[in-house]
mmCIF file of C-alpha atoms in Angstrom:
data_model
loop_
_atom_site.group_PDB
_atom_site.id
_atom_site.type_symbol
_atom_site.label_atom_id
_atom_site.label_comp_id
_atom_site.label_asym_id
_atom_site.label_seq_id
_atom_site.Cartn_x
_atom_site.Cartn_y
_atom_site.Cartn_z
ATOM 1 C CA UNK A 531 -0.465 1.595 -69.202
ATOM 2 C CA UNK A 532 -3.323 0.291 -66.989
ATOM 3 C CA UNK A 533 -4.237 1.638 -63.886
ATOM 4 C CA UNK A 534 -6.943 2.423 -61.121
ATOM 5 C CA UNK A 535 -9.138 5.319 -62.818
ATOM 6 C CA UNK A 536 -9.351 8.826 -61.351
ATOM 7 C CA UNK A 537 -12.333 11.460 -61.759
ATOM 8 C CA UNK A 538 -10.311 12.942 -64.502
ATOM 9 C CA UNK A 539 -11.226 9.809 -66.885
ATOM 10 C CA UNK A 540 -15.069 9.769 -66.375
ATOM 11 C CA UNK A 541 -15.732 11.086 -69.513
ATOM 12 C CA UNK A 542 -13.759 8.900 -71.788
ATOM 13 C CA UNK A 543 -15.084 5.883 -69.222
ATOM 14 C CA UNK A 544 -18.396 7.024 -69.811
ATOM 15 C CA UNK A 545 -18.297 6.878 -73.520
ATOM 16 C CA UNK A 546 -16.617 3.193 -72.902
ATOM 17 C CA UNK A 547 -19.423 1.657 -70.950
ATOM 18 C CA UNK A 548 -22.100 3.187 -73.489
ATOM 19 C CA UNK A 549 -20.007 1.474 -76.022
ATOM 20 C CA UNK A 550 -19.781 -1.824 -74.244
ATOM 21 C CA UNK A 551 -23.693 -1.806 -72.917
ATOM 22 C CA UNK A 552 -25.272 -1.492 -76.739
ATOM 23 C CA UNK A 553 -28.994 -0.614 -76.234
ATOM 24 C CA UNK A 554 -28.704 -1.540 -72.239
ATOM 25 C CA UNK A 555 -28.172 2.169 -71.142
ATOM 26 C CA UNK A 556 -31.535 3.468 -73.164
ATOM 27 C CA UNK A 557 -33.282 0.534 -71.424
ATOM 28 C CA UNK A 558 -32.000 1.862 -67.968
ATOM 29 C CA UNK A 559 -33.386 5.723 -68.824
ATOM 30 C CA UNK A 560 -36.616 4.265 -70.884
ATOM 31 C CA UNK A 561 -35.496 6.343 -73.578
ATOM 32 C CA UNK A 562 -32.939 6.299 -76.882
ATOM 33 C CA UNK A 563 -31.968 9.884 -76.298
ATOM 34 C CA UNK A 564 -27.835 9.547 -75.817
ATOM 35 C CA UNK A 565 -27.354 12.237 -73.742
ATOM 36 C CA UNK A 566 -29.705 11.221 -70.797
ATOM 37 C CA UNK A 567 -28.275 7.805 -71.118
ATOM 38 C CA UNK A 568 -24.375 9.243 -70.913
ATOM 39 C CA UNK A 569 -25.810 11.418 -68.276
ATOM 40 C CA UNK A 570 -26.811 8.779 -66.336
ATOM 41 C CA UNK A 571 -23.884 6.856 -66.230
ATOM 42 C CA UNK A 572 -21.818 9.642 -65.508
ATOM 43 C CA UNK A 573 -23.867 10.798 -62.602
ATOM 44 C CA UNK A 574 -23.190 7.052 -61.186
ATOM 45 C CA UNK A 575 -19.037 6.404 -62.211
ATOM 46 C CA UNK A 576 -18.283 9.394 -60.472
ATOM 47 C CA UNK A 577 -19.902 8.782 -57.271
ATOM 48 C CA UNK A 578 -19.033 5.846 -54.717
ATOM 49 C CA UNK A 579 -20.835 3.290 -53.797
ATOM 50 C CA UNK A 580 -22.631 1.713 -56.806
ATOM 51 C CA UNK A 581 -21.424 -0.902 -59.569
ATOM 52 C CA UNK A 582 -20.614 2.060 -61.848
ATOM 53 C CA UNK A 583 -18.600 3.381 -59.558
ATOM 54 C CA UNK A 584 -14.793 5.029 -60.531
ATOM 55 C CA UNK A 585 -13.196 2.544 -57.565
ATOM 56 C CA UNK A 586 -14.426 -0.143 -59.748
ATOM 57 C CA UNK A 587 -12.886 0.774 -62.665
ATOM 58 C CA UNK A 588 -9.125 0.057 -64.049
ATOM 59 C CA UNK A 589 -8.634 2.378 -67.232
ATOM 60 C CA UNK A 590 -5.769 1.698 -70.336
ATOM 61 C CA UNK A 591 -3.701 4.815 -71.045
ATOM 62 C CA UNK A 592 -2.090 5.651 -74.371
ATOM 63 C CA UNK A 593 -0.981 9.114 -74.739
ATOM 64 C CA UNK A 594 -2.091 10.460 -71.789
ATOM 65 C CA UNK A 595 -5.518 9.579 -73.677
ATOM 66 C CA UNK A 596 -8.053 6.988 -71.978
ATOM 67 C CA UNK A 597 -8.454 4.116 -74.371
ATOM 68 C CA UNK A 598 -9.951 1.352 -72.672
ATOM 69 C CA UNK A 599 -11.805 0.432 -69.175
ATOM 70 C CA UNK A 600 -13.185 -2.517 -67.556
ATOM 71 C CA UNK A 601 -15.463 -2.445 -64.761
ATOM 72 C CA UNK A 602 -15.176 -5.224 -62.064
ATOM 73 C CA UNK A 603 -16.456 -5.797 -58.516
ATOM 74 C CA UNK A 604 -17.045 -8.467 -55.528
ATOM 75 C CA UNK A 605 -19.898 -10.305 -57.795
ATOM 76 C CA UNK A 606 -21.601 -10.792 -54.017
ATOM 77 C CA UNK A 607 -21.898 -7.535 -53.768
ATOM 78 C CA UNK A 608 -24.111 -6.925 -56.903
ATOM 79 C CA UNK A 609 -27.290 -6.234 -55.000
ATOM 80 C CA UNK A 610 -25.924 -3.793 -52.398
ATOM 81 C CA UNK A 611 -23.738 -1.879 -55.504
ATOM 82 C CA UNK A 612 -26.992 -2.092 -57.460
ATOM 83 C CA UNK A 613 -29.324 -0.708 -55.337
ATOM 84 C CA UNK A 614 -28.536 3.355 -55.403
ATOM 85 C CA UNK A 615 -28.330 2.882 -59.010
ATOM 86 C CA UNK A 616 -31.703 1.363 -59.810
ATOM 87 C CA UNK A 617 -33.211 3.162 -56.504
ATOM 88 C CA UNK A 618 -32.286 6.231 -59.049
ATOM 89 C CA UNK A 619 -34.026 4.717 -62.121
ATOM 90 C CA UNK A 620 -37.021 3.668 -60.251
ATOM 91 C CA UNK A 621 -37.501 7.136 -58.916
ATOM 92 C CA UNK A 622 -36.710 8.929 -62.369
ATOM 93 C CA UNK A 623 -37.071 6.348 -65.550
ATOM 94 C CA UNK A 624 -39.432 3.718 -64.141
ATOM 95 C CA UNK A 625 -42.095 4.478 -62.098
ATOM 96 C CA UNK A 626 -43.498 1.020 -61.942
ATOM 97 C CA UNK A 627 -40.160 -0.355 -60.917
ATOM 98 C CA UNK A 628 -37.406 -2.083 -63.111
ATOM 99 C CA UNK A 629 -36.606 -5.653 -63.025
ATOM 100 C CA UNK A 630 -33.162 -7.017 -64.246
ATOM 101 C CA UNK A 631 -31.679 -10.602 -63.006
ATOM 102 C CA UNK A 632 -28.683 -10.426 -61.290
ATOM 103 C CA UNK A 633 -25.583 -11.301 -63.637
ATOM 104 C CA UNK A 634 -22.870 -12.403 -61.115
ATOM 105 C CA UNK A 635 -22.779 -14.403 -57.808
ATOM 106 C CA UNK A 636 -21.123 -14.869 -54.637
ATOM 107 C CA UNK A 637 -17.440 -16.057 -54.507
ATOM 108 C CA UNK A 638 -16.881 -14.516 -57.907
ATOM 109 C CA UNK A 639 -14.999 -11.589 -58.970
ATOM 110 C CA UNK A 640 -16.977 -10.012 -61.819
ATOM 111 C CA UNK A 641 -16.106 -8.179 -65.240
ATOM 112 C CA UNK A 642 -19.298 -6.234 -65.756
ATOM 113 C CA UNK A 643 -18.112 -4.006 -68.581
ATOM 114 C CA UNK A 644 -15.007 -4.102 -70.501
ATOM 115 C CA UNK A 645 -14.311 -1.837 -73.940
ATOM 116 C CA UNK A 646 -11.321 -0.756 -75.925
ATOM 117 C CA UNK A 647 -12.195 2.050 -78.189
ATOM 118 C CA UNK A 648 -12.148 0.978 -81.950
ATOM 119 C CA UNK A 649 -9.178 3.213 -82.717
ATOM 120 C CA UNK A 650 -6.920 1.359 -81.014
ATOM 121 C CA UNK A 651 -8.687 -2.563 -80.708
ATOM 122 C CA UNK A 652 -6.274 -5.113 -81.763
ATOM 123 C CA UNK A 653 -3.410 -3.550 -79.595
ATOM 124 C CA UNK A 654 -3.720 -6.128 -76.804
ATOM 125 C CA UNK A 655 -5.527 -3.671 -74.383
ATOM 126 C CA UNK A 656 -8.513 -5.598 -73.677
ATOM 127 C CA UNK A 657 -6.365 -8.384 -73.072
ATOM 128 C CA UNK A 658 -4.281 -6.145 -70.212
ATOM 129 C CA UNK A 659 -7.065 -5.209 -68.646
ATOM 130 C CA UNK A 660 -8.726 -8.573 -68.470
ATOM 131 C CA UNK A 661 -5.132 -10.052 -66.946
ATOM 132 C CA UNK A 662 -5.124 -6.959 -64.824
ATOM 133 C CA UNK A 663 -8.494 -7.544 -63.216
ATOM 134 C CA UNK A 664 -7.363 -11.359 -62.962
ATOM 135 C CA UNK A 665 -4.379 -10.269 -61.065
ATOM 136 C CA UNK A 666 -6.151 -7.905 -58.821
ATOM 137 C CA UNK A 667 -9.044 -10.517 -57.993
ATOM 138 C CA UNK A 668 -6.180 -13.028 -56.917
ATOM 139 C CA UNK A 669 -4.519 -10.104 -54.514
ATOM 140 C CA UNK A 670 -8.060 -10.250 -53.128
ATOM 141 C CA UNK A 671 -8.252 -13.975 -52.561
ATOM 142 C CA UNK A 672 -10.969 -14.916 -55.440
ATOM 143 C CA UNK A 673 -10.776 -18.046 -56.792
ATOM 144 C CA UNK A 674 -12.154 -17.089 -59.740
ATOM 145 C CA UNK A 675 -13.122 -13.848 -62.307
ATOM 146 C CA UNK A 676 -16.665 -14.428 -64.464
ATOM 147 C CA UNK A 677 -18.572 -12.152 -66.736
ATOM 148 C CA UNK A 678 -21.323 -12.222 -69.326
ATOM 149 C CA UNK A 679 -20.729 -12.099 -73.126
ATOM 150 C CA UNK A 680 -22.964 -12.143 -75.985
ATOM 151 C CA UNK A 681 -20.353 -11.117 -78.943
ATOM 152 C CA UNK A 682 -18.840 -13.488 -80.224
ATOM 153 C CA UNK A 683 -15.396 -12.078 -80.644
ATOM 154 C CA UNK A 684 -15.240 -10.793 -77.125
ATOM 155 C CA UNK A 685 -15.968 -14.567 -76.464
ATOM 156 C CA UNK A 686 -12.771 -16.024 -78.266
ATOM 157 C CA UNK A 687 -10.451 -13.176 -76.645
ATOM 158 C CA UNK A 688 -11.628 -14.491 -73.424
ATOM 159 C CA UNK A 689 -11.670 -18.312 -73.979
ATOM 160 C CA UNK A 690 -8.038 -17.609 -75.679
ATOM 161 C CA UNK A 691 -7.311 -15.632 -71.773
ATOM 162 C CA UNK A 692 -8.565 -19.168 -70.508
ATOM 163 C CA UNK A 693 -12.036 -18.624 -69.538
ATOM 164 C CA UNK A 694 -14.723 -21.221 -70.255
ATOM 165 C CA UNK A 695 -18.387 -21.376 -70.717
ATOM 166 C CA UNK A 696 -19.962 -22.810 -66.981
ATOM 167 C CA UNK A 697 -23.167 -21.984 -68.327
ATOM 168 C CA UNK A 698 -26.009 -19.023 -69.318
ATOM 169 C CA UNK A 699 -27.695 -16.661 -68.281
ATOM 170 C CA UNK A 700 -30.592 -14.214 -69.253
ATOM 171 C CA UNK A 701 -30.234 -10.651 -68.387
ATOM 172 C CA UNK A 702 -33.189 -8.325 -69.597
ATOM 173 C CA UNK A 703 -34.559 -10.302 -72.595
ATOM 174 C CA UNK A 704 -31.136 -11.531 -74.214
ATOM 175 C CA UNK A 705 -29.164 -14.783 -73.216
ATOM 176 C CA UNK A 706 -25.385 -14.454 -72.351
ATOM 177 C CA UNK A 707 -22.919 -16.858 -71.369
ATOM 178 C CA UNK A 708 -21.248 -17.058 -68.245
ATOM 179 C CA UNK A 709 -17.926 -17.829 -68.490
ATOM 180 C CA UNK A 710 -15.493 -17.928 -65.659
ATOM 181 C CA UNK A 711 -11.641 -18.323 -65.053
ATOM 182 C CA UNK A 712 -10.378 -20.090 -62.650
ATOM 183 C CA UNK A 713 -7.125 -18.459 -60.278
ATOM 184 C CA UNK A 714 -4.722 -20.805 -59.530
#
């Protein structure tokens, strides 16, 4: 069952955006010690305000066990959502500052993070949550969902959803492609 995620799920969400980010959350705390990284991230999904944020997050519930989670927001938004969370990183990881190019854009409801935990991929739950955030970004009045993806077979579950490639983009050193659907 999919639904808007509650302060009860940060934990399992937490473990889902580690698991979706690969080495991104040890780049964000300079460091490749887990539990500042998970410590992070939890610190920021269970406050408001930010891109991390629970109110941007739909979880998949098997159960009464958290199984998947995507993480999607107003991609206009991404510098105002983004700012208390790298403010924090500046302040505590980077001292110089930390760069990172901004992965959505205006008129575009974006999928930053999406993850099924690999117990129970192959079900179809990435799939409902993708649809889900579809559905929800047309209730808003977006025209269209986009995200990032550098695996390939999160690429063919999304091209199969009907997204296609509108171009790439470079987001701390590695090149993704942007792929978008379009809402009719």
């Amino acid at each position: 069952m999919v639904r808007k995620a509650t302060v009860h799920d940060a934990d399992a969400i937490v473990e889902l955006i580690m698991l979706a980010m690969g080495d991104l959350p040890y780049k964000f705390v300079a460091t490749k010690d887990k539990v500042i990284a998970t410590a992070l991230l939890k610190r920021f999904v269970t406050q408001t305000g930010n891109q991390y944020s629970l109110s941007n997050i739909f979880v998949d519930e098997q159960d009464q066990k958290v199984v998947g989670a995507i993480n999607a927001y107003d991609g206009g938004e991404i510098e105002r959502l983004r700012k208390p969370f790298f403010d924090y990183i500046c302040k505590n990881f980077h001292k110089g500052g930390f760069e990172m190019e901004l992965e959505s854009e205006s008129g575009e409801f974006y999928i930053d993070t999406v993850a099924v935990d690999p117990r129970h991929q192959g079900k179809g739950i990435g799939k409902n949550l993708i649809l889900e955030i579809i559905n929800y970004a047309k209730d808003l009045g977006f025209k269209k969902v986009g995200l990032l993806v550098s695996n390939p077979d999160a690429k063919r579950l999304y091209e199969k959803i009907g997204f296609t490639k509108v171009g790439s983009r470079n987001l701390l050193g590695n090149t993704h492609e942007h792929l978008v659907y379009h809402i009719n």
